[in-house]
C-alpha cells in the first residue's frame, strides 16, 4: 500500500499567526533565535501495491484542489514515503 | 540560513477526524479509494549559516516539547531542507 505525503505551507508573503505564536513560546523559553512557520502534512494511502505515474498525478490534483487553498497556501512537496521520488510539483 | 523541517502526525491508533473528513470529501468527488491522515509540518529557520549537530538536537528537543503533544502525536521526521540528513528521530 503506497503512502504518498503531501506537504502544504502558507504562502511566504503571508502573515503566519500560528508560526508567530510558536516562535513567541520558544522565545519565552530562551530559544528566541528560531523563526517558525506552520503548515500541513497529509498522508494518502491507497489499497493495492502499485505506484503509478497516474496515481501520483491524481494525488497532485487532489493536493491542489482539496488539500490546499491556492489563495493562501502552496503545495511544497508530494513524495512517496520511503522513496524520494522526484515528484516535483 | 538553514531551514529545518519537523513533521508531526497523529498517533496511528487514534481516530483522525480531519483525515476522515477529507477522505469523505474525496469520496464525494469520486476518489473514494484514498485513506487520508492529516498532521503538521513546521519550518524552523535560524539566522547564520551554520548547521551543527547541536542545532539539530535542539530542534529535536523543541519538536518533542513544543511542536507535538506526545500523548496523541508522533514526531515522524526532522530533516534539513535541501539535504536528506539522516536526522532519524
PDB file of N, CA and C in Angstrom, chain A residues 1 5 7-9 22 25-26 29-31 33-47 55 58-59 61-62 65-67 76 79 84, chain B residues 1 5 7-9 22 25-26 29-31 33-47 55 58-59 61-62 65-67 76 79 84:
ATOM      1  N   UNK A   1       0.836  -1.202   0.000  1.00  0.00           N
ATOM      2  CA  UNK A   1       0.000   0.000   0.000  1.00  0.00           C
ATOM      3  C   UNK A   1       0.875   1.258   0.000  1.00  0.00           C
ATOM      4  N   UNK A   5       2.991  11.373   0.617  1.00  0.00           N
ATOM      5  CA  UNK A   5       2.942  12.519   1.531  1.00  0.00           C
ATOM      6  C   UNK A   5       2.780  13.800   0.725  1.00  0.00           C
ATOM      7  N   UNK A   7       2.772  17.944   1.270  1.00  0.00           N
ATOM      8  CA  UNK A   7       3.137  18.986   2.234  1.00  0.00           C
ATOM      9  C   UNK A   7       2.644  20.344   1.732  1.00  0.00           C
ATOM     10  N   UNK A   8       1.971  21.056   2.610  1.00  0.00           N
ATOM     11  CA  UNK A   8       1.352  22.344   2.264  1.00  0.00           C
ATOM     12  C   UNK A   8       1.810  23.388   3.274  1.00  0.00           C
ATOM     13  N   UNK A   9       2.260  24.523   2.762  1.00  0.00           N
ATOM     14  CA  UNK A   9       2.700  25.615   3.659  1.00  0.00           C
ATOM     15  C   UNK A   9       1.983  26.911   3.308  1.00  0.00           C
ATOM     16  N   UNK A  22       4.174  30.211  18.011  1.00  0.00           N
ATOM     17  CA  UNK A  22       5.158  29.195  18.421  1.00  0.00           C
ATOM     18  C   UNK A  22       6.513  29.862  18.658  1.00  0.00           C
ATOM     19  N   UNK A  25       6.495  31.376  21.979  1.00  0.00           N
ATOM     20  CA  UNK A  25       6.638  30.378  23.058  1.00  0.00           C
ATOM     21  C   UNK A  25       8.103  29.957  23.171  1.00  0.00           C
ATOM     22  N   UNK A  26       8.760  29.818  22.030  1.00  0.00           N
ATOM     23  CA  UNK A  26      10.191  29.446  22.067  1.00  0.00           C
ATOM     24  C   UNK A  26      11.003  30.566  22.704  1.00  0.00           C
ATOM     25  N   UNK A  29      11.046  30.585  26.306  1.00  0.00           N
ATOM     26  CA  UNK A  29      11.820  29.501  26.953  1.00  0.00           C
ATOM     27  C   UNK A  29      13.290  29.597  26.538  1.00  0.00           C
ATOM     28  N   UNK A  30      13.682  30.815  26.164  1.00  0.00           N
ATOM     29  CA  UNK A  30      15.105  31.043  25.897  1.00  0.00           C
ATOM     30  C   UNK A  30      15.587  30.528  24.560  1.00  0.00           C
ATOM     31  N   UNK A  31      14.674  30.302  23.644  1.00  0.00           N
ATOM     32  CA  UNK A  31      15.090  29.795  22.325  1.00  0.00           C
ATOM     33  C   UNK A  31      14.539  30.733  21.242  1.00  0.00           C
ATOM     34  N   UNK A  33      15.888  32.411  18.932  1.00  0.00           N
ATOM     35  CA  UNK A  33      16.573  32.644  17.653  1.00  0.00           C
ATOM     36  C   UNK A  33      15.837  32.005  16.472  1.00  0.00           C
ATOM     37  N   UNK A  34      14.807  31.183  16.763  1.00  0.00           N
ATOM     38  CA  UNK A  34      14.134  30.467  15.675  1.00  0.00           C
ATOM     39  C   UNK A  34      12.973  31.270  15.090  1.00  0.00           C
ATOM     40  N   UNK A  35      12.890  31.272  13.749  1.00  0.00           N
ATOM     41  CA  UNK A  35      11.666  31.708  13.084  1.00  0.00           C
ATOM     42  C   UNK A  35      10.895  30.435  12.742  1.00  0.00           C
ATOM     43  N   UNK A  36       9.584  30.497  12.903  1.00  0.00           N
ATOM     44  CA  UNK A  36       8.797  29.271  12.736  1.00  0.00           C
ATOM     45  C   UNK A  36       7.636  29.521  11.772  1.00  0.00           C
ATOM     46  N   UNK A  37       7.430  28.580  10.864  1.00  0.00           N
ATOM     47  CA  UNK A  37       6.225  28.610  10.026  1.00  0.00           C
ATOM     48  C   UNK A  37       5.553  27.252  10.174  1.00  0.00           C
ATOM     49  N   UNK A  38       4.215  27.279  10.240  1.00  0.00           N
ATOM     50  CA  UNK A  38       3.489  26.016  10.418  1.00  0.00           C
ATOM     51  C   UNK A  38       2.599  25.761   9.213  1.00  0.00           C
ATOM     52  N   UNK A  39       2.665  24.529   8.712  1.00  0.00           N
ATOM     53  CA  UNK A  39       1.808  24.132   7.599  1.00  0.00           C
ATOM     54  C   UNK A  39       1.172  22.788   7.900  1.00  0.00           C
ATOM     55  N   UNK A  40       0.797  22.091   6.818  1.00  0.00           N
ATOM     56  CA  UNK A  40       0.081  20.825   7.000  1.00  0.00           C
ATOM     57  C   UNK A  40       0.818  19.701   6.268  1.00  0.00           C
ATOM     58  N   UNK A  41       0.678  18.516   6.815  1.00  0.00           N
ATOM     59  CA  UNK A  41       1.269  17.334   6.204  1.00  0.00           C
ATOM     60  C   UNK A  41       0.178  16.265   6.098  1.00  0.00           C
ATOM     61  N   UNK A  42      -0.014  15.755   4.885  1.00  0.00           N
ATOM     62  CA  UNK A  42      -1.041  14.741   4.666  1.00  0.00           C
ATOM     63  C   UNK A  42      -0.379  13.443   4.234  1.00  0.00           C
ATOM     64  N   UNK A  43      -0.948  12.339   4.711  1.00  0.00           N
ATOM     65  CA  UNK A  43      -0.537  11.029   4.203  1.00  0.00           C
ATOM     66  C   UNK A  43      -1.741  10.416   3.500  1.00  0.00           C
ATOM     67  N   UNK A  44      -1.594  10.134   2.212  1.00  0.00           N
ATOM     68  CA  UNK A  44      -2.663   9.495   1.441  1.00  0.00           C
ATOM     69  C   UNK A  44      -2.230   8.058   1.150  1.00  0.00           C
ATOM     70  N   UNK A  45      -3.074   7.132   1.570  1.00  0.00           N
ATOM     71  CA  UNK A  45      -2.763   5.712   1.386  1.00  0.00           C
ATOM     72  C   UNK A  45      -3.800   5.100   0.455  1.00  0.00           C
ATOM     73  N   UNK A  46      -3.315   4.259  -0.471  1.00  0.00           N
ATOM     74  CA  UNK A  46      -4.208   3.621  -1.430  1.00  0.00           C
ATOM     75  C   UNK A  46      -4.045   2.110  -1.309  1.00  0.00           C
ATOM     76  N   UNK A  47      -5.154   1.361  -1.217  1.00  0.00           N
ATOM     77  CA  UNK A  47      -5.038  -0.104  -1.189  1.00  0.00           C
ATOM     78  C   UNK A  47      -4.346  -0.584  -2.467  1.00  0.00           C
ATOM     79  N   UNK A  55      -1.297   7.561 -10.589  1.00  0.00           N
ATOM     80  CA  UNK A  55      -1.681   7.740  -9.181  1.00  0.00           C
ATOM     81  C   UNK A  55      -1.040   9.016  -8.621  1.00  0.00           C
ATOM     82  N   UNK A  58      -2.828  11.992  -9.841  1.00  0.00           N
ATOM     83  CA  UNK A  58      -4.130  12.188  -9.175  1.00  0.00           C
ATOM     84  C   UNK A  58      -3.913  12.813  -7.804  1.00  0.00           C
ATOM     85  N   UNK A  59      -2.854  12.390  -7.109  1.00  0.00           N
ATOM     86  CA  UNK A  59      -2.593  12.960  -5.775  1.00  0.00           C
ATOM     87  C   UNK A  59      -2.216  14.435  -5.903  1.00  0.00           C
ATOM     88  N   UNK A  61      -3.272  16.423  -8.134  1.00  0.00           N
ATOM     89  CA  UNK A  61      -4.528  17.124  -8.441  1.00  0.00           C
ATOM     90  C   UNK A  61      -5.321  17.337  -7.137  1.00  0.00           C
ATOM     91  N   UNK A  62      -5.378  16.288  -6.310  1.00  0.00           N
ATOM     92  CA  UNK A  62      -6.067  16.374  -5.015  1.00  0.00           C
ATOM     93  C   UNK A  62      -5.387  17.421  -4.133  1.00  0.00           C
ATOM     94  N   UNK A  65      -6.488  20.778  -5.467  1.00  0.00           N
ATOM     95  CA  UNK A  65      -7.932  21.058  -5.380  1.00  0.00           C
ATOM     96  C   UNK A  65      -8.451  21.093  -3.953  1.00  0.00           C
ATOM     97  N   UNK A  66      -8.052  20.099  -3.159  1.00  0.00           N
ATOM     98  CA  UNK A  66      -8.735  19.851  -1.884  1.00  0.00           C
ATOM     99  C   UNK A  66      -7.832  20.078  -0.669  1.00  0.00           C
ATOM    100  N   UNK A  67      -6.568  19.695  -0.795  1.00  0.00           N
ATOM    101  CA  UNK A  67      -5.709  19.733   0.403  1.00  0.00           C
ATOM    102  C   UNK A  67      -5.090  21.112   0.634  1.00  0.00           C
ATOM    103  N   UNK A  76       4.114  22.333  -1.269  1.00  0.00           N
ATOM    104  CA  UNK A  76       5.575  22.395  -1.358  1.00  0.00           C
ATOM    105  C   UNK A  76       6.218  21.027  -1.541  1.00  0.00           C
ATOM    106  N   UNK A  79       5.622  13.442  -2.165  1.00  0.00           N
ATOM    107  CA  UNK A  79       6.605  12.367  -2.346  1.00  0.00           C
ATOM    108  C   UNK A  79       6.085  11.072  -1.735  1.00  0.00           C
ATOM    109  N   UNK A  84      12.386   8.768  -2.315  1.00  0.00           N
ATOM    110  CA  UNK A  84      12.469  10.190  -2.643  1.00  0.00           C
ATOM    111  C   UNK A  84      12.152  10.379  -4.123  1.00  0.00           C
TER     112      UNK A  84
ATOM    113  N   UNK B   1      21.153  30.509   5.875  1.00  0.00           N
ATOM    114  CA  UNK B   1      20.159  30.276   6.939  1.00  0.00           C
ATOM    115  C   UNK B   1      19.531  28.878   6.796  1.00  0.00           C
ATOM    116  N   UNK B   5      12.965  21.131   8.796  1.00  0.00           N
ATOM    117  CA  UNK B   5      11.550  20.758   8.738  1.00  0.00           C
ATOM    118  C   UNK B   5      11.261  19.715   9.810  1.00  0.00           C
ATOM    119  N   UNK B   7       8.155  17.216  11.110  1.00  0.00           N
ATOM    120  CA  UNK B   7       6.870  16.655  10.684  1.00  0.00           C
ATOM    121  C   UNK B   7       6.233  15.893  11.850  1.00  0.00           C
ATOM    122  N   UNK B   8       4.990  16.220  12.114  1.00  0.00           N
ATOM    123  CA  UNK B   8       4.257  15.633  13.246  1.00  0.00           C
ATOM    124  C   UNK B   8       2.958  15.032  12.731  1.00  0.00           C
ATOM    125  N   UNK B   9       2.683  13.792  13.137  1.00  0.00           N
ATOM    126  CA  UNK B   9       1.436  13.145  12.708  1.00  0.00           C
ATOM    127  C   UNK B   9       0.676  12.621  13.929  1.00  0.00           C
ATOM    128  N   UNK B  22     -11.613  14.682   5.167  1.00  0.00           N
ATOM    129  CA  UNK B  22     -11.025  14.855   3.829  1.00  0.00           C
ATOM    130  C   UNK B  22     -11.313  13.636   2.966  1.00  0.00           C
ATOM    131  N   UNK B  25     -14.706  13.919   1.662  1.00  0.00           N
ATOM    132  CA  UNK B  25     -14.802  14.886   0.555  1.00  0.00           C
ATOM    133  C   UNK B  25     -14.271  14.255  -0.735  1.00  0.00           C
ATOM    134  N   UNK B  26     -13.206  13.494  -0.615  1.00  0.00           N
ATOM    135  CA  UNK B  26     -12.664  12.815  -1.802  1.00  0.00           C
ATOM    136  C   UNK B  26     -13.667  11.793  -2.334  1.00  0.00           C
ATOM    137  N   UNK B  29     -16.270  13.136  -4.425  1.00  0.00           N
ATOM    138  CA  UNK B  29     -15.870  13.578  -5.774  1.00  0.00           C
ATOM    139  C   UNK B  29     -15.280  12.406  -6.552  1.00  0.00           C
ATOM    140  N   UNK B  30     -15.719  11.197  -6.176  1.00  0.00           N
ATOM    141  CA  UNK B  30     -15.339  10.024  -6.961  1.00  0.00           C
ATOM    142  C   UNK B  30     -13.919   9.543  -6.730  1.00  0.00           C
ATOM    143  N   UNK B  31     -13.320   9.947  -5.637  1.00  0.00           N
ATOM    144  CA  UNK B  31     -11.945   9.496  -5.370  1.00  0.00           C
ATOM    145  C   UNK B  31     -11.905   8.836  -4.003  1.00  0.00           C
ATOM    146  N   UNK B  33     -11.005   5.966  -3.005  1.00  0.00           N
ATOM    147  CA  UNK B  33     -10.087   4.869  -2.682  1.00  0.00           C
ATOM    148  C   UNK B  33      -8.975   5.310  -1.707  1.00  0.00           C
ATOM    149  N   UNK B  34      -8.906   6.626  -1.442  1.00  0.00           N
ATOM    150  CA  UNK B  34      -7.803   7.119  -0.609  1.00  0.00           C
ATOM    151  C   UNK B  34      -8.179   7.114   0.876  1.00  0.00           C
ATOM    152  N   UNK B  35      -7.222   6.663   1.702  1.00  0.00           N
ATOM    153  CA  UNK B  35      -7.309   6.926   3.135  1.00  0.00           C
ATOM    154  C   UNK B  35      -6.416   8.119   3.408  1.00  0.00           C
ATOM    155  N   UNK B  36      -6.859   9.004   4.292  1.00  0.00           N
ATOM    156  CA  UNK B  36      -6.121  10.257   4.494  1.00  0.00           C
ATOM    157  C   UNK B  36      -5.857  10.481   5.983  1.00  0.00           C
ATOM    158  N   UNK B  37      -4.629  10.891   6.284  1.00  0.00           N
ATOM    159  CA  UNK B  37      -4.310  11.331   7.646  1.00  0.00           C
ATOM    160  C   UNK B  37      -3.691  12.712   7.546  1.00  0.00           C
ATOM    161  N   UNK B  38      -4.070  13.586   8.488  1.00  0.00           N
ATOM    162  CA  UNK B  38      -3.540  14.953   8.428  1.00  0.00           C
ATOM    163  C   UNK B  38      -2.708  15.234   9.664  1.00  0.00           C
ATOM    164  N   UNK B  39      -1.523  15.820   9.434  1.00  0.00           N
ATOM    165  CA  UNK B  39      -0.657  16.207  10.545  1.00  0.00           C
ATOM    166  C   UNK B  39      -0.141  17.604  10.308  1.00  0.00           C
ATOM    167  N   UNK B  40       0.995  17.900  10.923  1.00  0.00           N
ATOM    168  CA  UNK B  40       1.534  19.270  10.857  1.00  0.00           C
ATOM    169  C   UNK B  40       2.964  19.246  10.313  1.00  0.00           C
ATOM    170  N   UNK B  41       3.308  20.331   9.659  1.00  0.00           N
ATOM    171  CA  UNK B  41       4.659  20.479   9.114  1.00  0.00           C
ATOM    172  C   UNK B  41       5.178  21.844   9.557  1.00  0.00           C
ATOM    173  N   UNK B  42       6.343  21.837  10.195  1.00  0.00           N
ATOM    174  CA  UNK B  42       6.923  23.096  10.673  1.00  0.00           C
ATOM    175  C   UNK B  42       8.236  23.344   9.950  1.00  0.00           C
ATOM    176  N   UNK B  43       8.477  24.636   9.664  1.00  0.00           N
ATOM    177  CA  UNK B  43       9.795  25.021   9.153  1.00  0.00           C
ATOM    178  C   UNK B  43      10.431  25.929  10.189  1.00  0.00           C
ATOM    179  N   UNK B  44      11.561  25.525  10.704  1.00  0.00           N
ATOM    180  CA  UNK B  44      12.296  26.340  11.692  1.00  0.00           C
ATOM    181  C   UNK B  44      13.535  26.887  10.999  1.00  0.00           C
ATOM    182  N   UNK B  45      13.644  28.206  11.005  1.00  0.00           N
ATOM    183  CA  UNK B  45      14.779  28.865  10.344  1.00  0.00           C
ATOM    184  C   UNK B  45      15.610  29.586  11.396  1.00  0.00           C
ATOM    185  N   UNK B  46      16.931  29.474  11.257  1.00  0.00           N
ATOM    186  CA  UNK B  46      17.835  30.113  12.220  1.00  0.00           C
ATOM    187  C   UNK B  46      18.773  31.040  11.449  1.00  0.00           C
ATOM    188  N   UNK B  47      18.928  32.288  11.910  1.00  0.00           N
ATOM    189  CA  UNK B  47      19.892  33.183  11.249  1.00  0.00           C
ATOM    190  C   UNK B  47      21.289  32.548  11.304  1.00  0.00           C
ATOM    191  N   UNK B  55      22.562  22.107  16.881  1.00  0.00           N
ATOM    192  CA  UNK B  55      21.342  22.775  16.419  1.00  0.00           C
ATOM    193  C   UNK B  55      20.250  21.749  16.111  1.00  0.00           C
ATOM    194  N   UNK B  58      18.797  20.479  19.256  1.00  0.00           N
ATOM    195  CA  UNK B  58      17.885  21.453  19.882  1.00  0.00           C
ATOM    196  C   UNK B  58      16.537  21.431  19.172  1.00  0.00           C
ATOM    197  N   UNK B  59      16.549  21.296  17.852  1.00  0.00           N
ATOM    198  CA  UNK B  59      15.281  21.265  17.106  1.00  0.00           C
ATOM    199  C   UNK B  59      14.498  20.007  17.478  1.00  0.00           C
ATOM    200  N   UNK B  61      14.578  18.533  20.294  1.00  0.00           N
ATOM    201  CA  UNK B  61      14.046  18.772  21.640  1.00  0.00           C
ATOM    202  C   UNK B  61      12.782  19.644  21.552  1.00  0.00           C
ATOM    203  N   UNK B  62      12.867  20.698  20.713  1.00  0.00           N
ATOM    204  CA  UNK B  62      11.709  21.584  20.505  1.00  0.00           C
ATOM    205  C   UNK B  62      10.547  20.791  19.901  1.00  0.00           C
ATOM    206  N   UNK B  65       9.071  18.798  22.751  1.00  0.00           N
ATOM    207  CA  UNK B  65       8.497  19.580  23.857  1.00  0.00           C
ATOM    208  C   UNK B  65       7.327  20.435  23.425  1.00  0.00           C
ATOM    209  N   UNK B  66       7.485  21.156  22.300  1.00  0.00           N
ATOM    210  CA  UNK B  66       6.561  22.248  21.969  1.00  0.00           C
ATOM    211  C   UNK B  66       5.740  21.968  20.709  1.00  0.00           C
ATOM    212  N   UNK B  67       6.374  21.352  19.724  1.00  0.00           N
ATOM    213  CA  UNK B  67       5.685  21.226  18.429  1.00  0.00           C
ATOM    214  C   UNK B  67       4.761  20.008  18.369  1.00  0.00           C
ATOM    215  N   UNK B  76       7.455  12.490  13.271  1.00  0.00           N
ATOM    216  CA  UNK B  76       7.807  11.449  12.290  1.00  0.00           C
ATOM    217  C   UNK B  76       8.982  11.859  11.394  1.00  0.00           C
ATOM    218  N   UNK B  79      14.238  16.985   9.270  1.00  0.00           N
ATOM    219  CA  UNK B  79      15.298  16.980   8.247  1.00  0.00           C
ATOM    220  C   UNK B  79      15.579  18.402   7.783  1.00  0.00           C
ATOM    221  N   UNK B  84      18.977  15.552   2.685  1.00  0.00           N
ATOM    222  CA  UNK B  84      18.303  14.445   3.372  1.00  0.00           C
ATOM    223  C   UNK B  84      19.188  13.974   4.533  1.00  0.00           C
TER     224      UNK B  84
END
